[in-house]
Short mmCIF file of C-alpha atoms in Angstrom, two decimals:
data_model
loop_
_atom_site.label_atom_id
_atom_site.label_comp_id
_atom_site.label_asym_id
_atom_site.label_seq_id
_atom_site.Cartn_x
_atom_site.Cartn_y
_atom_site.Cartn_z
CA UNK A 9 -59.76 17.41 73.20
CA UNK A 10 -61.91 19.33 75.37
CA UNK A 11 -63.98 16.85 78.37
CA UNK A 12 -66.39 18.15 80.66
CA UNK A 13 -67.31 16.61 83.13
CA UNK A 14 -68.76 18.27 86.07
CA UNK A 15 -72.22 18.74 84.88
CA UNK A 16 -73.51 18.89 88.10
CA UNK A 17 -71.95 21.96 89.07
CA UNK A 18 -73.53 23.28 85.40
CA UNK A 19 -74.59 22.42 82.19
CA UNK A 20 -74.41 24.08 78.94
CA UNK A 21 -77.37 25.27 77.70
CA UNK A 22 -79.61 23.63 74.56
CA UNK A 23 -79.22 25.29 71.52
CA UNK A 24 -83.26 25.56 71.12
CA UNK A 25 -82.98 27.24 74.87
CA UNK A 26 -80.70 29.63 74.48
CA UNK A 27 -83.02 30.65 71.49
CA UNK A 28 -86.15 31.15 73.61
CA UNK A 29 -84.34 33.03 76.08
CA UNK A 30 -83.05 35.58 73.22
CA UNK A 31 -86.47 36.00 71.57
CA UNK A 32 -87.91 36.45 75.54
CA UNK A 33 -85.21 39.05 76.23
CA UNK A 34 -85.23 40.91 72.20
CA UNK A 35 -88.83 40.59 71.15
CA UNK A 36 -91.43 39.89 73.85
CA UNK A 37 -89.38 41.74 76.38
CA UNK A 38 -92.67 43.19 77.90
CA UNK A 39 -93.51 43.22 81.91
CA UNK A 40 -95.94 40.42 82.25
CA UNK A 41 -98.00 42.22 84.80
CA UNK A 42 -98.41 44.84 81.99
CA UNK A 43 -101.96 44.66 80.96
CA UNK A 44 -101.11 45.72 76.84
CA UNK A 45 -100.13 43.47 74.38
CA UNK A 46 -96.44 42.99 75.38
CA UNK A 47 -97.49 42.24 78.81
CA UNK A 48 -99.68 39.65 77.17
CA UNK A 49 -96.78 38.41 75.13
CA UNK A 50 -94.43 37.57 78.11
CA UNK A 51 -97.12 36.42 80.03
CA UNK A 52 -97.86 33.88 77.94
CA UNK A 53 -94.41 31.88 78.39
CA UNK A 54 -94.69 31.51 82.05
CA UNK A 55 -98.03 30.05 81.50
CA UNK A 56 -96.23 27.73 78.85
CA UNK A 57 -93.47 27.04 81.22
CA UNK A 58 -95.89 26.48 83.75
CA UNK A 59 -97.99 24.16 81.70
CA UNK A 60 -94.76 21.71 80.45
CA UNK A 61 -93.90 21.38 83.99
CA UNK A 62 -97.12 21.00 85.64
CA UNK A 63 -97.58 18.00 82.30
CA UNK A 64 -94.46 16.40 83.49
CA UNK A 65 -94.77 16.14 87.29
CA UNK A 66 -98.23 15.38 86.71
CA UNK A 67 -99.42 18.12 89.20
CA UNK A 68 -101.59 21.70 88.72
CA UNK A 69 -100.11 24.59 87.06
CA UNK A 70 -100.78 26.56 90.52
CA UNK A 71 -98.68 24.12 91.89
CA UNK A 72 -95.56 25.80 89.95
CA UNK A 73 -93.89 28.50 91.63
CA UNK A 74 -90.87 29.99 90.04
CA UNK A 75 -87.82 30.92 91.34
CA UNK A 76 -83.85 32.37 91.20
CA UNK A 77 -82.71 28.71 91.70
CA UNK A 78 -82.43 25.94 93.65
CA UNK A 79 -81.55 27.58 97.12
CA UNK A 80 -84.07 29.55 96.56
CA UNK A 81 -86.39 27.03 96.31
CA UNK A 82 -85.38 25.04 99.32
CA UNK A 83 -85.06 27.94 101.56
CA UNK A 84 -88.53 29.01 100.99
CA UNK A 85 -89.37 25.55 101.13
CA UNK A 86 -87.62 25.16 104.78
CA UNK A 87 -88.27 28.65 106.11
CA UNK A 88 -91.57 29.26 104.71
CA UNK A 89 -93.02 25.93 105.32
CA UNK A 90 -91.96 26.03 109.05
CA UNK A 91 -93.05 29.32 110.01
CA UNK A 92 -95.78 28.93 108.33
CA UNK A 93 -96.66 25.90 110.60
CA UNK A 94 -95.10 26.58 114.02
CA UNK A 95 -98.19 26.39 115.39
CA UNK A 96 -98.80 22.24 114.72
CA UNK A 97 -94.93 21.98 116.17
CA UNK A 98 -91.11 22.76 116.87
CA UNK A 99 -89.53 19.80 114.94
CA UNK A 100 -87.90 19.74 112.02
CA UNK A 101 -85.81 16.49 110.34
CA UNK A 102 -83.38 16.75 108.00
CA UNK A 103 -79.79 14.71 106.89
CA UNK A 104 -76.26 15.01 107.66
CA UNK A 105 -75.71 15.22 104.06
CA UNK A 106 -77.70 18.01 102.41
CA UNK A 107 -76.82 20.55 100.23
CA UNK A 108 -75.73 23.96 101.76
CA UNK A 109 -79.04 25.43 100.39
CA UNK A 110 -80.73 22.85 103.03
CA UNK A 111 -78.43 22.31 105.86
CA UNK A 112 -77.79 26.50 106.39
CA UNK A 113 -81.69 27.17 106.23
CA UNK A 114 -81.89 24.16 108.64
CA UNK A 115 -79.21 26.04 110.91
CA UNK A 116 -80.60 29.10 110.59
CA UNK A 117 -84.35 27.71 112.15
CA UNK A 118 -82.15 26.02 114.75
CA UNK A 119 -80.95 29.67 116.02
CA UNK A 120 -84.39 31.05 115.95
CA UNK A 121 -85.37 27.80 118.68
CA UNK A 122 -87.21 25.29 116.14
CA UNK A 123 -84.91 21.62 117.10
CA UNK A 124 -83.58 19.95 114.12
CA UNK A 125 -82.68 16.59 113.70
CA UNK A 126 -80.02 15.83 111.18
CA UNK A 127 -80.28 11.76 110.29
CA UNK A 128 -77.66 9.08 109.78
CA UNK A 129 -76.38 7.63 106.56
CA UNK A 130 -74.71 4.86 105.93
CA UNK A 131 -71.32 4.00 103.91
CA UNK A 132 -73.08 4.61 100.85
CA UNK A 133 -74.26 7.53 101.17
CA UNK A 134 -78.06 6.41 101.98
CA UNK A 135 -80.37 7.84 104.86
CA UNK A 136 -80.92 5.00 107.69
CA UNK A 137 -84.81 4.30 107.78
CA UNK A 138 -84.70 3.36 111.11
CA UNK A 139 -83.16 6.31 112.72
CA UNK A 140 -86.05 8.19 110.61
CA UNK A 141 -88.75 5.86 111.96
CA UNK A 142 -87.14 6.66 115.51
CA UNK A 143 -87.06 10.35 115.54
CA UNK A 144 -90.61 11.07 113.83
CA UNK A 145 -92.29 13.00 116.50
CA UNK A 146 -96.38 13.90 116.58
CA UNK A 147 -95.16 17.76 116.55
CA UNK A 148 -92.13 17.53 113.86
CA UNK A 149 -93.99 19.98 111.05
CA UNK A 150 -91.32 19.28 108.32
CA UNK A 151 -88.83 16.44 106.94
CA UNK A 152 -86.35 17.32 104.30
CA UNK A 153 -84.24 14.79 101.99
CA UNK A 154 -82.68 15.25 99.27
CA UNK A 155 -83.66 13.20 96.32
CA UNK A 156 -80.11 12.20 94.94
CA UNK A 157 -76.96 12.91 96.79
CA UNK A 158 -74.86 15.97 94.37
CA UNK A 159 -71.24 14.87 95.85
CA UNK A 160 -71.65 10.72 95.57
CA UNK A 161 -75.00 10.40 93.72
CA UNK A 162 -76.59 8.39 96.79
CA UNK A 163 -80.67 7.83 95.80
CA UNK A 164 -82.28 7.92 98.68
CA UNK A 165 -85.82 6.15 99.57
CA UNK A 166 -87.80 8.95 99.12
CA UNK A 167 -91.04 6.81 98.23
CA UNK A 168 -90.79 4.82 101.29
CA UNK A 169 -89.50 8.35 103.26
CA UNK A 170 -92.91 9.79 102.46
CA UNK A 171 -94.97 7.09 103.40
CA UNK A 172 -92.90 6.93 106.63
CA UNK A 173 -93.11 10.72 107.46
CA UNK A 174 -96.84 10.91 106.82
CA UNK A 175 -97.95 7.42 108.48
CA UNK A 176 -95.93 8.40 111.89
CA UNK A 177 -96.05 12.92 111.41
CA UNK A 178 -99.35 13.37 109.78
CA UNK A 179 -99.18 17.39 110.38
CA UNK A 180 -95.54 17.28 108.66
CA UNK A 181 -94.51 18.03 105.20
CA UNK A 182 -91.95 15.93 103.20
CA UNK A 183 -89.63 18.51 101.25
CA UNK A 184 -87.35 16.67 98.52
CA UNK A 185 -84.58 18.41 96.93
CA UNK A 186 -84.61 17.09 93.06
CA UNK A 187 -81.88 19.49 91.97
CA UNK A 188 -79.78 16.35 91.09
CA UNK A 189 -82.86 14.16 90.08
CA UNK A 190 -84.82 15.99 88.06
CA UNK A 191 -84.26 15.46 84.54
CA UNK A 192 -82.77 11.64 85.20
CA UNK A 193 -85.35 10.23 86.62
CA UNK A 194 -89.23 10.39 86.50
CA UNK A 195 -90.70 12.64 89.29
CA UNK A 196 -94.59 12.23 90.25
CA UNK A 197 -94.87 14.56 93.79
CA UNK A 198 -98.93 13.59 94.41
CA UNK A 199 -97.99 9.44 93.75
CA UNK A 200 -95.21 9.59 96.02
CA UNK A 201 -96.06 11.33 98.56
CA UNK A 202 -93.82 14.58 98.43
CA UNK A 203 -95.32 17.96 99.48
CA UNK A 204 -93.00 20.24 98.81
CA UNK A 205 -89.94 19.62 95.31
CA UNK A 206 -86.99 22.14 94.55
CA UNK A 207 -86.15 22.05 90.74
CA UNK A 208 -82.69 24.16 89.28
CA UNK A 209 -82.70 25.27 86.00
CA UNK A 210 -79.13 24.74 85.22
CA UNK A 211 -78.83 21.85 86.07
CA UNK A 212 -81.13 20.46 83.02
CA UNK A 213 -79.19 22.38 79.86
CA UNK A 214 -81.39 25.84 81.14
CA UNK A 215 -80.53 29.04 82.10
CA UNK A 216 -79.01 29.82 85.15
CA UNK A 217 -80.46 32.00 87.97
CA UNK A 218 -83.85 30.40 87.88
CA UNK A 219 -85.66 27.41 89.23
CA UNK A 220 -88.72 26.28 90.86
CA UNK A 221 -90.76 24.72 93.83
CA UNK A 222 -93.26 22.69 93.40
CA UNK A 223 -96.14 23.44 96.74
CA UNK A 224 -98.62 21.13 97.15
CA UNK A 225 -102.23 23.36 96.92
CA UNK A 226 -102.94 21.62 100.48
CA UNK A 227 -99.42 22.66 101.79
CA UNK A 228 -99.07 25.94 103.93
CA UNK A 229 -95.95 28.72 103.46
CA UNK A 230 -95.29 31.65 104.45
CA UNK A 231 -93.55 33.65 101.71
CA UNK A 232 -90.72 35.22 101.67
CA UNK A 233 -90.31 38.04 98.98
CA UNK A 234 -92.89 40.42 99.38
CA UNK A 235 -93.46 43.64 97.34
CA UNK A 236 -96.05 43.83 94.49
CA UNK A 237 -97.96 40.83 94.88
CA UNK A 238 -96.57 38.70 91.49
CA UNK A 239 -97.03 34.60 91.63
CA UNK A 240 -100.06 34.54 93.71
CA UNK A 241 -98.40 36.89 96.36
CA UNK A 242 -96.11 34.17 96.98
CA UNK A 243 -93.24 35.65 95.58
CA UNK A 244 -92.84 39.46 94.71
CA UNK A 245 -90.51 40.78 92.17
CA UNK A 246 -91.04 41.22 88.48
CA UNK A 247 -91.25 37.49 87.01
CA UNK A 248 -87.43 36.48 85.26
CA UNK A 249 -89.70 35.95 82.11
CA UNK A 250 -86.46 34.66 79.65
CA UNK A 251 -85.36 32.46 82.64
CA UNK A 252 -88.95 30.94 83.03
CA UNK A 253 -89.04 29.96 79.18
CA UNK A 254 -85.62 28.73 79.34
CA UNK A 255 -86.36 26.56 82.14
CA UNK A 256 -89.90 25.05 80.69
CA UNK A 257 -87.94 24.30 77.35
CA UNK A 258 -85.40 22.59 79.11
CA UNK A 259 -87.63 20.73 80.83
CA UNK A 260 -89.58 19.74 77.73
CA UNK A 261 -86.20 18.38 75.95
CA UNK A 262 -84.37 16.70 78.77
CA UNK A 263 -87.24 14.63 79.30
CA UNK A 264 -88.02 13.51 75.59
CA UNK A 265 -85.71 11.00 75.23
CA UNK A 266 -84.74 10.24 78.70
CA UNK A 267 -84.68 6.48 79.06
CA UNK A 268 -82.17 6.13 76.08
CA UNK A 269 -80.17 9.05 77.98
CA UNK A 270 -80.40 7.50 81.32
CA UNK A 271 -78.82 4.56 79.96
CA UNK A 272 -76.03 5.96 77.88
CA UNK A 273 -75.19 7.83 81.27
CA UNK A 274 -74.83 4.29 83.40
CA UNK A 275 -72.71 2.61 80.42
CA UNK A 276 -70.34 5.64 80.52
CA UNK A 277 -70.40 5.51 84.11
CA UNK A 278 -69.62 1.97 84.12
CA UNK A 279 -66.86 2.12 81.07
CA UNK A 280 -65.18 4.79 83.54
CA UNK A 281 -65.08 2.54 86.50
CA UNK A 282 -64.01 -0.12 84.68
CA UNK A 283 -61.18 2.21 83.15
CA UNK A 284 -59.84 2.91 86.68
CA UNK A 285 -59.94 -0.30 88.00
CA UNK A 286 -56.32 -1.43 85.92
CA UNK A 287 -54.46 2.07 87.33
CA UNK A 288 -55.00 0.51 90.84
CA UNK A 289 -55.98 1.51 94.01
CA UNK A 290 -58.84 3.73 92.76
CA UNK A 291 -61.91 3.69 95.15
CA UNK A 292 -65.37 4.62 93.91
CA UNK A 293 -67.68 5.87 96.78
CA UNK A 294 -71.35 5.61 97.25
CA UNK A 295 -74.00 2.89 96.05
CA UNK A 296 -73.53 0.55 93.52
CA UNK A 297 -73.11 1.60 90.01
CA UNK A 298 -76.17 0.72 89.02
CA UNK A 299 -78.02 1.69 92.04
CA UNK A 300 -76.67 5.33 92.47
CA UNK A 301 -77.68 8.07 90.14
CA UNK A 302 -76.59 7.53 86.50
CA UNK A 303 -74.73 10.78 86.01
CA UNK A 304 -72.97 10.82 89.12
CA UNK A 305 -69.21 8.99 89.92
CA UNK A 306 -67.44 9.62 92.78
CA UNK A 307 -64.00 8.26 93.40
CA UNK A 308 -60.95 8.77 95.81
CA UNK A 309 -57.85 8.55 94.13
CA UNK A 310 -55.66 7.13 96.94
CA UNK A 311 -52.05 9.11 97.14
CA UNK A 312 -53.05 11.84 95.19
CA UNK A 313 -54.70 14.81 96.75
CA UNK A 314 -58.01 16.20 95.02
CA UNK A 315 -57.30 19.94 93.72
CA UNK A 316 -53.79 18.36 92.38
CA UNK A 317 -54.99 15.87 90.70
CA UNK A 318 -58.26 18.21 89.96
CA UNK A 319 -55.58 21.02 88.36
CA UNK A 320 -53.69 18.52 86.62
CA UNK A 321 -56.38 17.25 84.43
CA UNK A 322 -57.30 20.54 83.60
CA UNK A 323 -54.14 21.52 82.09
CA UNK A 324 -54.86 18.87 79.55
CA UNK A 325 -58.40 19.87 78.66
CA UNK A 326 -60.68 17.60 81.25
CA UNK A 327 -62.61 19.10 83.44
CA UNK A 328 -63.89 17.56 87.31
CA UNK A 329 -64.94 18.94 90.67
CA UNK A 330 -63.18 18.15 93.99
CA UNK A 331 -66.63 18.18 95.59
CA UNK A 332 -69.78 20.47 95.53
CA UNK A 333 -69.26 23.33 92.53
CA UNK A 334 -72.32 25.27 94.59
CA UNK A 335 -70.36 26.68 97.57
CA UNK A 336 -67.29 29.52 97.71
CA UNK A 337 -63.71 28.37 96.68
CA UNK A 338 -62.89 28.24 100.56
CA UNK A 339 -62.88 24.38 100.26
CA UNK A 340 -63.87 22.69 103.65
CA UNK A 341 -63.94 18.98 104.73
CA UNK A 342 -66.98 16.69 102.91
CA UNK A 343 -69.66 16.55 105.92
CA UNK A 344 -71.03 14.50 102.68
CA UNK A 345 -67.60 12.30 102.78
CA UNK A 346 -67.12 12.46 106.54
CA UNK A 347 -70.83 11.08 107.48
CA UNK A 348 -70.56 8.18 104.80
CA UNK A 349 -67.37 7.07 107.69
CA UNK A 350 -64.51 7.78 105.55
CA UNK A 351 -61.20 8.52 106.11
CA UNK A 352 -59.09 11.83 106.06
CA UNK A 353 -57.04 10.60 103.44
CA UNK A 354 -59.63 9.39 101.34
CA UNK A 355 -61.74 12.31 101.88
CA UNK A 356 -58.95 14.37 100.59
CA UNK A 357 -58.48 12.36 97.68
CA UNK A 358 -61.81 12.50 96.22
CA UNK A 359 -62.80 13.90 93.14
CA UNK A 360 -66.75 13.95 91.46
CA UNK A 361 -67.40 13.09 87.90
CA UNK A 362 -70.45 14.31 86.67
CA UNK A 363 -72.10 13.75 83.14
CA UNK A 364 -75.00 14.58 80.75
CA UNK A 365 -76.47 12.69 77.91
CA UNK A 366 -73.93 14.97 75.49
CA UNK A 367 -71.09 13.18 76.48
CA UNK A 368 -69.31 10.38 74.91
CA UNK A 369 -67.23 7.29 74.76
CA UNK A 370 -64.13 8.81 72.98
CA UNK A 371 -64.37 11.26 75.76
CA UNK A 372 -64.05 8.83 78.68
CA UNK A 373 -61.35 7.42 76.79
CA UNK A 374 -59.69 10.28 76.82
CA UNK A 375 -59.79 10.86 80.17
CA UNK A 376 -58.96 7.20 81.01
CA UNK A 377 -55.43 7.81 78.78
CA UNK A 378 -55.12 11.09 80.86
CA UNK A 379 -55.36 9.76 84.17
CA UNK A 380 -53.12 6.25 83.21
CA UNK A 381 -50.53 8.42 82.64
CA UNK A 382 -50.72 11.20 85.31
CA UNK A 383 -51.94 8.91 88.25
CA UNK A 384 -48.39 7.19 88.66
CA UNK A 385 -46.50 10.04 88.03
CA UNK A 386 -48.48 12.54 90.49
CA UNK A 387 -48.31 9.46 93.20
CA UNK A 388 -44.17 9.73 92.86
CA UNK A 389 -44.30 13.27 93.08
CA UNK A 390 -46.32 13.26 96.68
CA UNK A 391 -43.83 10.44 97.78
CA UNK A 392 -41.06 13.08 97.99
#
């Protein structure tokens, strides 16, 4: 049997979207800033696109601006939103747990003399409101927190972030990377307060190599891509048009039954954790089960070091990360791991489960059998 699960490095992609993405790349191949019919053609499926997300987010099709990806998106969302506004201030907040595609953006505005403040979480994995509340500054011009954590699944507040940011920082903009949460929970930017949202396609069963940001119409960036003009002069380049329809029928499917698969998530989640409880001394990190995100389980497998025990379970068909899937294979410490407090040993005994609504019981069960049997064994071996 074949298990995979470390969907949040990837997914595989819908049958109906790898079927768009064909027609957009066999049929209506045209440039969509050709003005004939096949221009027209392609055209018309980033308007679709364009339309399904705007429906879902409840926010203006203007509001949609496509991308390569997630980094991408939150670089332009970091860079372009802070030169854009240098002139209101010099501050920028952020947390000591972001994603790569946020914390290097954040370093590299650091280097060219904007001051960034990188925020406190605690054991789970959560951002500490009141260090936030202490650090919000009349001049800080942008916050950025990730939505849901991608190593331990840590939700953060981001409701009660935004209200925060733009009650104390009323010139700055809240960014929110959704990479993890969109497509597991429902995301309304204008109701809660977020400004800026980065979006990855293949994350949600789309293609990979495109994405989007969501930019509030009030919100001011600087672009970063510039050549013929294409989204509004926001970002140049001829428009990824298979990508784009990929992406909005992704979108469109991941969200038509998502309660049901929300749910079936948490119980396999839960069946897991409950699975590794009898092998013993088996922590799982972050929030609560219930409280963290539902396709995210994170656990520290005490005596067994992660890319052996990672390597092992791949020889028998199951399939894990030892950590974020989104950097090179030069594997560094967890800043995730190490600002949540824990220990080097634990650190290097993590490993991330990640699901989608495709998998299934027999699979955790599967994987449960696996790891009963290689958990002991691999503990004598690093004994000797």
């Amino acid at each position: 049997m074949e298990v995979y699960f470390d969907n949040s490095a990837t997914t595989r992609c819908y049958d109906s979207v790898k079927d768009i993405v064909v027609k957009a790349m066999t049929e209506d191949f045209g440039n969509p800033s050709a003005m004939h019919l096949k221009g027209v053609e392609a055209e018309k499926y980033i308007k679709s696109s364009a339309e399904s997300l705007a429906r879902l987010l409840k926010v203006q099709e203007k509001e949609i601006l496509f991308t390569s990806g997630g980094t991408e998106s939150d670089n332009l969302a970091l860079i372009g939103a802070t030169f854009a506004n240098k002139r209101s201030g010099n501050h920028i907040i952020t947390t000591s747990v972001e994603h790569p595609a946020v914390s290097q953006p954040a370093l590299f505005l650091q280097e060219q003399g904007f001051e960034v403040t990188y925020l406190p979480v605690d054991s789970r994995g959560v951002v500490k409101m009141d260090a936030l509340k202490a650090v919000l500054r009349e001049d800080t011009i942008l916050v950025s927190v990730m939505y849901v954590n991608n190593e331990v699944g840590a939700v953060m507040p981001v409701e009660e972030i935004a209200a925060l940011v733009h009650e104390k920082s009323p010139k700055a903009l809240f960014h929110v990377d959704a990479i993890q949460a969109f497509g597991k929970y429902r995301i309304y930017p204008k109701k809660m307060g977020i400004d800026l949202l980065s979006v990855s396609g293949h994350k949600i069963h789309g293609p990979k190599g495109v994405g989007f940001l969501y930019i509030n119409e009030k919100a001011k960036i600087q672009p970063q891509i510039l050549g013929g003009g294409q989204q509004g002069g926001m970002r140049s380049g001829t428009d990824n048009v298979p990508g784009i329809a990929g992406l909005g029928a992704a979108a469109v499917e991941i969200y038509k039954n998502l309660e049901e698969n929300v749910e079936n998530m948490y119980r396999l989640k839960e069946h897991i954790a409950q699975g590794l409880e009898k092998i013993g001394d088996i922590r799982i990190n972050g929030m609560d089960l219930r409280e963290g995100a539902p396709q995210i389980l994170s656990i520290s497998v005490m005596g067994v070091r992660s890319e052996v025990l990672l390597h092992s379970l791949e020889e028998r068909g199951i399939y894990v990360s030892a950590g974020s899937a989104c950097s090179s294979h030069k594997r560094k410490p967890s800043a995730t791991l190490a600002a949540m407090g824990m220990s080097k040993d634990q650190i290097e005994s993590t490993v991330r489960l990640s699901f989608c609504e495709e998998n299934t019981i027999e699979e955790a069960d599967y994987f449960l059998q696996v790891m009963g049997e290689l958990v002991p064994m691999l503990r004598r071996y690093s004994r000797r």
